[in-house]
Each structure stands twice: as structure tokens, then as C-alpha cells.
mmCIF file of C-alpha atoms in Angstrom:
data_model
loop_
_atom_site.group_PDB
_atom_site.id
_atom_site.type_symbol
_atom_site.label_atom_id
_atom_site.label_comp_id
_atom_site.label_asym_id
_atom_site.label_seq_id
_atom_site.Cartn_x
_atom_site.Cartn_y
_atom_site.Cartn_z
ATOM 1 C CA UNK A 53 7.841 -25.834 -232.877
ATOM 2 C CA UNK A 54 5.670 -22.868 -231.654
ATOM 3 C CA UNK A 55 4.981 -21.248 -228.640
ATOM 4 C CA UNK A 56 2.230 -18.876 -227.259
ATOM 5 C CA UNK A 57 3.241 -16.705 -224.105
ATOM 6 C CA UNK A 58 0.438 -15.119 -222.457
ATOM 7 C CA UNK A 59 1.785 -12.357 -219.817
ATOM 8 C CA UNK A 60 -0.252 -11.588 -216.563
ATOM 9 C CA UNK A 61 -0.467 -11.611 -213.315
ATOM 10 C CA UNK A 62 -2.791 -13.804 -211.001
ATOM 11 C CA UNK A 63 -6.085 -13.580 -211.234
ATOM 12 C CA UNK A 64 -6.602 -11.855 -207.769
ATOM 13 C CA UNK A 65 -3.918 -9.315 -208.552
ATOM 14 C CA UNK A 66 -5.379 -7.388 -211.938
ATOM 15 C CA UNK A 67 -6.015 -3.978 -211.333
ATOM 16 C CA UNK A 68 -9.786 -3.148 -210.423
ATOM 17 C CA UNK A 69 -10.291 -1.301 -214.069
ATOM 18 C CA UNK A 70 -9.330 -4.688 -215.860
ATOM 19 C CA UNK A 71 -12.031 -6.906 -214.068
ATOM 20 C CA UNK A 72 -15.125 -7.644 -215.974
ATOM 21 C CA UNK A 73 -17.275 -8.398 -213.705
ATOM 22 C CA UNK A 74 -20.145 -11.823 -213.342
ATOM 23 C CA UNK A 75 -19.723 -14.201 -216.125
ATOM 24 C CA UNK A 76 -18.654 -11.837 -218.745
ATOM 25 C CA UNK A 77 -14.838 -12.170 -217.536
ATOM 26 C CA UNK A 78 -15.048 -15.789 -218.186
ATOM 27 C CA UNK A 79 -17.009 -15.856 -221.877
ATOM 28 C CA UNK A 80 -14.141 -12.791 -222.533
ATOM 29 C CA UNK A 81 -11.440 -15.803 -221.963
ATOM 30 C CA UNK A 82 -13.160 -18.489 -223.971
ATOM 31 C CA UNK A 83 -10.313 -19.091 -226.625
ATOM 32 C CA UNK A 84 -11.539 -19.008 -230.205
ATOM 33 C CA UNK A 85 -14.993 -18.113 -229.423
ATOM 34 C CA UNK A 86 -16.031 -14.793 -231.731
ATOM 35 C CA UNK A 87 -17.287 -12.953 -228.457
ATOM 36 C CA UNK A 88 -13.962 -14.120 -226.809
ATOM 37 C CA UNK A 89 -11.019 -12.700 -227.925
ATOM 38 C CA UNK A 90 -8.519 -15.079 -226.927
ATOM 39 C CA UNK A 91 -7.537 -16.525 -230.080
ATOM 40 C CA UNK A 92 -5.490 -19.241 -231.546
ATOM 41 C CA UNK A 93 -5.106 -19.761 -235.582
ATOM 42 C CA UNK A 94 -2.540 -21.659 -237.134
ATOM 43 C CA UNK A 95 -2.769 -21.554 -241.219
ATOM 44 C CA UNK A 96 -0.054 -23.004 -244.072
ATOM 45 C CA UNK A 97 1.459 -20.221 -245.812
ATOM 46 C CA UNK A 98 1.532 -22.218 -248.895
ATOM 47 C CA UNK A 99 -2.083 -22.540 -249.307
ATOM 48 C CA UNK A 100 -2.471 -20.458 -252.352
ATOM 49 C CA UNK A 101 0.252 -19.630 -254.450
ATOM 50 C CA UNK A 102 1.567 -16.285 -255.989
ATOM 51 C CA UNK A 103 -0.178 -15.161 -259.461
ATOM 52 C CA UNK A 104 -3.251 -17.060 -258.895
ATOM 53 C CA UNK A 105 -6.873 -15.607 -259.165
ATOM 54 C CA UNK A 106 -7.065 -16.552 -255.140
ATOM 55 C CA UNK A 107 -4.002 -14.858 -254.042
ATOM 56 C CA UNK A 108 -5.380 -11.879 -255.601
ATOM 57 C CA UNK A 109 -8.243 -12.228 -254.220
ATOM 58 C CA UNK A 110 -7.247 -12.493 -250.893
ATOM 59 C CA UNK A 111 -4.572 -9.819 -251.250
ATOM 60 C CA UNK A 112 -7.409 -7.394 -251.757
ATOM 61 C CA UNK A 113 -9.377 -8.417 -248.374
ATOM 62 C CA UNK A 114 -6.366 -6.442 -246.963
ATOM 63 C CA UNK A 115 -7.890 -2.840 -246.121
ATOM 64 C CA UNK A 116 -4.361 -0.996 -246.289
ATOM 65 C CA UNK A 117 -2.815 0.044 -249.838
ATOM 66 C CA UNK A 118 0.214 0.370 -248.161
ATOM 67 C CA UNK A 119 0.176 -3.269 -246.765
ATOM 68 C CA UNK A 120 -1.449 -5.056 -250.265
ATOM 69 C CA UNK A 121 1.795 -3.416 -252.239
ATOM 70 C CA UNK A 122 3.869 -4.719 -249.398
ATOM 71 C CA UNK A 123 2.791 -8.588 -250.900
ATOM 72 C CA UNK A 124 4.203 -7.654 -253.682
ATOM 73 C CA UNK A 125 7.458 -6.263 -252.458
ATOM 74 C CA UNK A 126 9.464 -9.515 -251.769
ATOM 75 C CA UNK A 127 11.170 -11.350 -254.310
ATOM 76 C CA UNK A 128 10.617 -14.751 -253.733
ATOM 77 C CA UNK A 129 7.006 -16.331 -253.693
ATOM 78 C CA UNK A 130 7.474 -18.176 -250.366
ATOM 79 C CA UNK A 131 8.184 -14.721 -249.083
ATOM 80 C CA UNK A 132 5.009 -13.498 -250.507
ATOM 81 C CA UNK A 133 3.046 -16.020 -249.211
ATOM 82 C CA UNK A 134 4.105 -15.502 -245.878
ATOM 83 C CA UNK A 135 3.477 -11.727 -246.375
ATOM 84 C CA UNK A 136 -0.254 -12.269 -247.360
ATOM 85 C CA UNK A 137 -1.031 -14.956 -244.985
ATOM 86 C CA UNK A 138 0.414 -13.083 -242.133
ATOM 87 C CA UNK A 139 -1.447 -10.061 -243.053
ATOM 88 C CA UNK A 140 -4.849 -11.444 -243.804
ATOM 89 C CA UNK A 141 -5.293 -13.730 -240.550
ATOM 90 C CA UNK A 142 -4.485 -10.927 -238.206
ATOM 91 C CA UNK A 143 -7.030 -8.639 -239.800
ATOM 92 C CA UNK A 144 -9.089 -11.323 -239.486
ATOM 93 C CA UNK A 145 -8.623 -12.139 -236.042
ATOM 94 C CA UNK A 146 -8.933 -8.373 -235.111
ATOM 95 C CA UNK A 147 -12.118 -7.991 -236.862
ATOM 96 C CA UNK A 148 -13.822 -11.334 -235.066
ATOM 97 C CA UNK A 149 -11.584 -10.047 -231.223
ATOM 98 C CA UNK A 150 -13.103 -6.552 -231.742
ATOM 99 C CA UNK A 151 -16.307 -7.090 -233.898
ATOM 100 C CA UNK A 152 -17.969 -3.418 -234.409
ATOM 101 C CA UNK A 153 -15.599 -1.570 -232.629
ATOM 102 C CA UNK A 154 -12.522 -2.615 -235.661
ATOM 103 C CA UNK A 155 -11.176 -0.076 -237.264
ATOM 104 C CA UNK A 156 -7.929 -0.962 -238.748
ATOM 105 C CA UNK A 157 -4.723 -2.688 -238.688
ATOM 106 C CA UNK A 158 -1.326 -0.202 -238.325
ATOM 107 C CA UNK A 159 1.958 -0.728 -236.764
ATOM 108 C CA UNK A 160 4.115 0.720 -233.998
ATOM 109 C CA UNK A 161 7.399 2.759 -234.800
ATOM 110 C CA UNK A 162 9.389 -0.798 -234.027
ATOM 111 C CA UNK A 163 6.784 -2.215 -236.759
ATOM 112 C CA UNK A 164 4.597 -4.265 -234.730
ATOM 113 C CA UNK A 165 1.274 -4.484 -236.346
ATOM 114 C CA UNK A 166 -1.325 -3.600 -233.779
ATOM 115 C CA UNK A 167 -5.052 -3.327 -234.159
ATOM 116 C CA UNK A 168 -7.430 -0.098 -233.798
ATOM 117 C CA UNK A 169 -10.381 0.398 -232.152
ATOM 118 C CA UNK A 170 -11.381 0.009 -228.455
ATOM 119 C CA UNK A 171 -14.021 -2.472 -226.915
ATOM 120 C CA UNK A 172 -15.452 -1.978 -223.655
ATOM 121 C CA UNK A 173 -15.606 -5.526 -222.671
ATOM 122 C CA UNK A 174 -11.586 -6.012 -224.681
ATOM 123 C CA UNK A 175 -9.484 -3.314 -222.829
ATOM 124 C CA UNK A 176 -6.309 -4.407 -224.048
ATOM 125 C CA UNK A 177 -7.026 -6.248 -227.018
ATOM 126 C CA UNK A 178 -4.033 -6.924 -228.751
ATOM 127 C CA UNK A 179 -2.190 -9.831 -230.941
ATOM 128 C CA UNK A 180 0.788 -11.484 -232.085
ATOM 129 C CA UNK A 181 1.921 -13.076 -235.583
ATOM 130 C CA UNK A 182 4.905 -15.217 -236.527
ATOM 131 C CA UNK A 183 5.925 -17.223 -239.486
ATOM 132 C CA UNK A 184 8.162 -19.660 -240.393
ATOM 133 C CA UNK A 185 8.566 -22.365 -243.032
ATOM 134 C CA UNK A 186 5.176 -23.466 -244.107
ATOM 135 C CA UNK A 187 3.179 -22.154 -241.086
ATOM 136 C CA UNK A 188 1.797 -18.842 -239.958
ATOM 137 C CA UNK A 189 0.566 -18.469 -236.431
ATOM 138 C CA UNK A 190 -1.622 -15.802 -234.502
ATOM 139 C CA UNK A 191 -2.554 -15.213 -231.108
ATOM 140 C CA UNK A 192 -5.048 -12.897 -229.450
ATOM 141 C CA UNK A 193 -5.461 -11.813 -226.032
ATOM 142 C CA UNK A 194 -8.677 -9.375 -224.667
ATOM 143 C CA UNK A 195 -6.492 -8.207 -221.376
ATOM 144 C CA UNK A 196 -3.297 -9.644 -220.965
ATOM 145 C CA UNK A 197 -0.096 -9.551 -223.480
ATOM 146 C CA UNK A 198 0.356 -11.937 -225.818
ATOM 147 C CA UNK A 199 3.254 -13.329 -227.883
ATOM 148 C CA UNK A 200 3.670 -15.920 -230.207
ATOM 149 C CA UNK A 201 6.739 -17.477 -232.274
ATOM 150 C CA UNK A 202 6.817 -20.602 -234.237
ATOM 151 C CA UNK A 203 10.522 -21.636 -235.711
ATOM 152 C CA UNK A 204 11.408 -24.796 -237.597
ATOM 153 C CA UNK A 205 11.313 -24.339 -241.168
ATOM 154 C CA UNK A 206 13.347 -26.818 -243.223
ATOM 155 C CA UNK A 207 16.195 -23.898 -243.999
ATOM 156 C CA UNK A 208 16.369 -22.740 -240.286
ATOM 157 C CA UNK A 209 16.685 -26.262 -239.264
ATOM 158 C CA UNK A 210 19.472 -27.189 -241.419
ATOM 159 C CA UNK A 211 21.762 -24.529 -240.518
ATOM 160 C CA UNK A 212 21.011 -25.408 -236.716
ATOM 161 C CA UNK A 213 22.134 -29.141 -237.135
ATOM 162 C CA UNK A 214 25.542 -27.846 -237.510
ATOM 163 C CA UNK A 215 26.823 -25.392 -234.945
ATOM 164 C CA UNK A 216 23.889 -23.172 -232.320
ATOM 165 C CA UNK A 217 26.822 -20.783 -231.425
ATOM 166 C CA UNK A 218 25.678 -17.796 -233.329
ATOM 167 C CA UNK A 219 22.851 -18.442 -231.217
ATOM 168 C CA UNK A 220 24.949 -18.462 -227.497
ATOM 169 C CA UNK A 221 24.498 -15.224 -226.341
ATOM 170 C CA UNK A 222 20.738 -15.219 -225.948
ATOM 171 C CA UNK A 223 20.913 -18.097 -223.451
ATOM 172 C CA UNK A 224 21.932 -17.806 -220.282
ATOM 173 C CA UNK A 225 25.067 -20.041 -218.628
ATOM 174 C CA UNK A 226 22.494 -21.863 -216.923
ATOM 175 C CA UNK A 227 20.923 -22.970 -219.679
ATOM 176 C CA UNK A 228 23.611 -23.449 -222.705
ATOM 177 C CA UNK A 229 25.054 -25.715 -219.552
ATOM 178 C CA UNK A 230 21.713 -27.602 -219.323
ATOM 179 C CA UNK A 231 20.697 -28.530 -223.109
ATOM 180 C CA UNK A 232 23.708 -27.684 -224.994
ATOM 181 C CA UNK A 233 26.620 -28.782 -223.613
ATOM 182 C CA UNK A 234 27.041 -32.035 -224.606
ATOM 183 C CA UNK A 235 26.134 -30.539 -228.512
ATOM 184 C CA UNK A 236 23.168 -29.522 -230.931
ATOM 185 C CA UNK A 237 19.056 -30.486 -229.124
ATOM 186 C CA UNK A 238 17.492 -29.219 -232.100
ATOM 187 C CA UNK A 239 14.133 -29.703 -230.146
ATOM 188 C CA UNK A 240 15.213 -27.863 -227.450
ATOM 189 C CA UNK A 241 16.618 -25.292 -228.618
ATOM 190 C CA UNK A 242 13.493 -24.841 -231.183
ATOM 191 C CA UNK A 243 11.285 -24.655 -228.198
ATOM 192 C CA UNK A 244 13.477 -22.447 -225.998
ATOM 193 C CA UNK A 245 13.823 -19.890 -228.683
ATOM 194 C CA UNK A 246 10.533 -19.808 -229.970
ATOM 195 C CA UNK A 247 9.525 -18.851 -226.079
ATOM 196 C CA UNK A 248 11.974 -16.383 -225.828
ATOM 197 C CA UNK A 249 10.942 -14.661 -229.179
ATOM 198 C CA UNK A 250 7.288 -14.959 -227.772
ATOM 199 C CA UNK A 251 8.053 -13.339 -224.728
ATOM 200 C CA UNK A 252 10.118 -10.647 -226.000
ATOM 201 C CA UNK A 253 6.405 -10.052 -228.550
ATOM 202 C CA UNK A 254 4.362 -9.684 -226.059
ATOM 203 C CA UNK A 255 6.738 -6.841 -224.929
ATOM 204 C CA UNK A 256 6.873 -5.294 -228.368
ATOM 205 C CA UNK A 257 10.312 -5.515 -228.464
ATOM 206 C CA UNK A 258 11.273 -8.498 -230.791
ATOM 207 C CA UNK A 259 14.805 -8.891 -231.051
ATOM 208 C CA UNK A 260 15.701 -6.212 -229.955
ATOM 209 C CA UNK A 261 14.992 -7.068 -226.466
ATOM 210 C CA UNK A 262 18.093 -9.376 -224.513
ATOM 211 C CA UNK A 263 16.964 -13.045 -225.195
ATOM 212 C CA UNK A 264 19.255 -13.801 -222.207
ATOM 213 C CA UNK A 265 17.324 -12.260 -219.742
ATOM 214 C CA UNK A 266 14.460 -14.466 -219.800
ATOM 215 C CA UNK A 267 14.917 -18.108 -219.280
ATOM 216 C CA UNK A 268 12.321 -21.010 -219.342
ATOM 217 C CA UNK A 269 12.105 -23.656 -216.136
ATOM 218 C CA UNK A 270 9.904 -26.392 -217.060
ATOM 219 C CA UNK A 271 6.722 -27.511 -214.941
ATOM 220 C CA UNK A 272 5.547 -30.474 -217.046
ATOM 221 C CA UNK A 273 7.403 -32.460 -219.762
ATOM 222 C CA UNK A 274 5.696 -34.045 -222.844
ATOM 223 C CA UNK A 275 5.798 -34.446 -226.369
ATOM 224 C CA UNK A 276 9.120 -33.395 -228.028
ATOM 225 C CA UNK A 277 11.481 -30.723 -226.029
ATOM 226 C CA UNK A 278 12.581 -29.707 -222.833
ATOM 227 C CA UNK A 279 8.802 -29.018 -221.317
ATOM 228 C CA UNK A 280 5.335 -28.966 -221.925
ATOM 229 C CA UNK A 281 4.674 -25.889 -219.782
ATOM 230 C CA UNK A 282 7.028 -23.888 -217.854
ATOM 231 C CA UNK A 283 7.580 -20.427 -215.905
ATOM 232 C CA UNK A 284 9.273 -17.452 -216.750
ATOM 233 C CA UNK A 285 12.240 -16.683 -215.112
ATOM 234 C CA UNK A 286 13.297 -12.903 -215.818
ATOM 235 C CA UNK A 287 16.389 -11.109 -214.630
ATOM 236 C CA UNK A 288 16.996 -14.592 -212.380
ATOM 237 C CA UNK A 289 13.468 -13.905 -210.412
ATOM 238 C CA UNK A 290 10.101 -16.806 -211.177
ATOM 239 C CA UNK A 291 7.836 -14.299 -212.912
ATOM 240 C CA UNK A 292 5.224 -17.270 -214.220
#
């Protein structure tokens, strides 16, 4: 299960500095277009495997010593995959979000990786990774905050068929009461999490922020889990 959160406010309320102006607001939102921004990629992390002429190869795309030695650092080759995967789509998707004006890939003191170089027409250009299991996910926003989780690897899943009370305290009472009550909803819980770890991303705060401040009310149900779409509630006030 994954989730993208995308944090702003209505359209009417941005600030007069974010507003774009004529058309150029709307091809700035076109998701996955190269003059866009707003992107979505989802890639296997076990496309190419540890040792091989291609992972090397696409270890060195990465233009930070310090982050192709990182690859190497984990022990186990899943890990490593992960580690490469993760690092080569978001360089990728800040080079096609920021075109010319790229300079770089660093992280913040919490060590969220964050891209340099400003864009005129991509104020707050800014993106979110997560992996788990076989799949690596990033998201890309040109204004507002983005997060992104995805959660459901075989492992994780496993462990969660037996007991989610390690898990209590970052749900509220509201909602242990409403899915979890009764027992394990693997689906819902894999969805609820997965939007709680995406909104506490787009903070840049991972888990370190309180999960159980931010709960999920669904708008539209479909497919598997508790919703389709729903709005943030935060601190017990509708944010979204």
C-alpha cells in the first residue's frame, strides 16, 4: 500500500508570491510532465542486483561520493538495492523538476534528502522517497509539500498478522476503536500508516513527529482499505 500526501491550502488562499500567473500555474501542476514538477515514479528495487556490471553502473550516476559509498554500506543486498534505487530516482526526479537550475542532492540535519538549486517558475520544489519490500516510490511537488510512504513488504506484513499493538500509540482512540477493535485489518492499517508516515514527510519530521496527531476521515471508498481519498484531521480540527 502507498500513499502520496500533498499539503496546501486552497487554491484562492496561496500567498500572492506563490501564484504563477496565466497558464504557467497550470503546465507547473501537470504531474509527470518534465516542465511540471509534480511527479510520481514508482520503480522495483530488485531490478538489478548487487555485483552486477548494471548496479555499478548505476551506482556511479550518483553525483555524491559520500552517497555511492553509502550503497555499499549495508550488509544485505536487498538493503543495497533499496539504497541505490532510492538514491538514483530522486536525483533523477530533481534533475527533470528543476532542469538547469539542479545542482545537487544533500540532506537536512534530520537526514531528509532535499534537492539544490532554485527555479523561478518551482519556488518550493521539493520531494519525498520511501521504500519498502520490492518497491521504491517518489513524489515531487513545484509549490506545495509533499510526502510519500509505501509499507507492505512481505516481512512487515507478517509480523502485522499477529498483534498491531506495538503500533497503538500512533492512532488515536477514535480510530484503534474504528478499524481495530474487533482485531488485525491489515489493509487498513497499511493504508492508515502509510498516510500518517506521508504526512509526517512532508513536514520533515518522519517519525519523529506524533503519528497520533493526525488522523485520516475518508471521503470516497474503493479498492482495498478504509478510503480512496480522505482529509486530514490534525490536532482534532479538518485540515484537508
Amino acid at each position: 500500500m502507498g500513499s502520496v500526501l500533498s499539503s496546501a491550502e486552497e487554491e484562492d488562499a496561496l500567498p500572492a508570491s506563490w501564484r504563477l500567473g496565466g497558464d504557467r500555474e497550470e503546465r507547473m501542476r501537470r504531474t509527470n510532465a518534465d516542465e511540471g514538477g509534480a511527479l510520481r515514479w514508482a520503480c522495483r528495487a530488485d531490478a538489478v542486483a548487487p555485483g552486477t556490471d548494471a548496479f555499478e553502473e548505476l551506482r556511479r550516476t550518483i553525483d555524491d561520493e559520500r552517497e555511492r559509498a553509502r550503497v555499499l554500506a549495508f550488509a544485505k543486498p536487498a538493503d543495497q538495492q533499496r539504497a541505490l534505487i532510492s538514491r538514483v530516482l530522486v536525483r533523477k526526479c530533481a534533475r527533470v523538476g528543476l532542469g538547469d537550475a539542479y545542482e545537487g542532492v544533500t540532506r537536512t540535519a534530520r537526514g531528509k534528502p532535499y534537492a539544490v538549486g532554485h527555479s523561478p517558475t518551482h519556488a518550493n520544489f521539493n520531494f519525498s522517497v520511501s521504500h519498502d519490500g520490492e518497491f521504491v516510490l517518489v513524489a515531487s511537488e513545484p509549490l506545495a509539500l509533499v510526502g510519500v510512504d509505501v509499507c507492505g513488504g512481505k516481512e512487515r506484513c507478517a509480523a502485522l498478522s499477529e498483534s498491531l499493538e506495538p503500533y497503538k500509540a500512533a492512532f488515536s482512540v477514535e480510530e484503534w476503536a474504528a478499524f481495530f477493535a474487533k482485531g488485525v485489518d491489515l489493509d487498513a492499517f497499511l493504508v492508515l500508516w502509510a498516510c500518517k508516515e506521508a504526512f509526517a514527510k512532508a513536514l520533515g519530521q518522519g517519525l519523529a513527529y506524533d503519528l497520533s496527531r493526525v488522523e485520516f476521515v475518508g471521503c470516497a471508498r474503493g479498492g482495498r482499505g478504509p478510503f480512496a481519498t480522505g482529509r486530514v484531521v490534525l490536532d482534532g480540527r479538518v485540515d484537508r
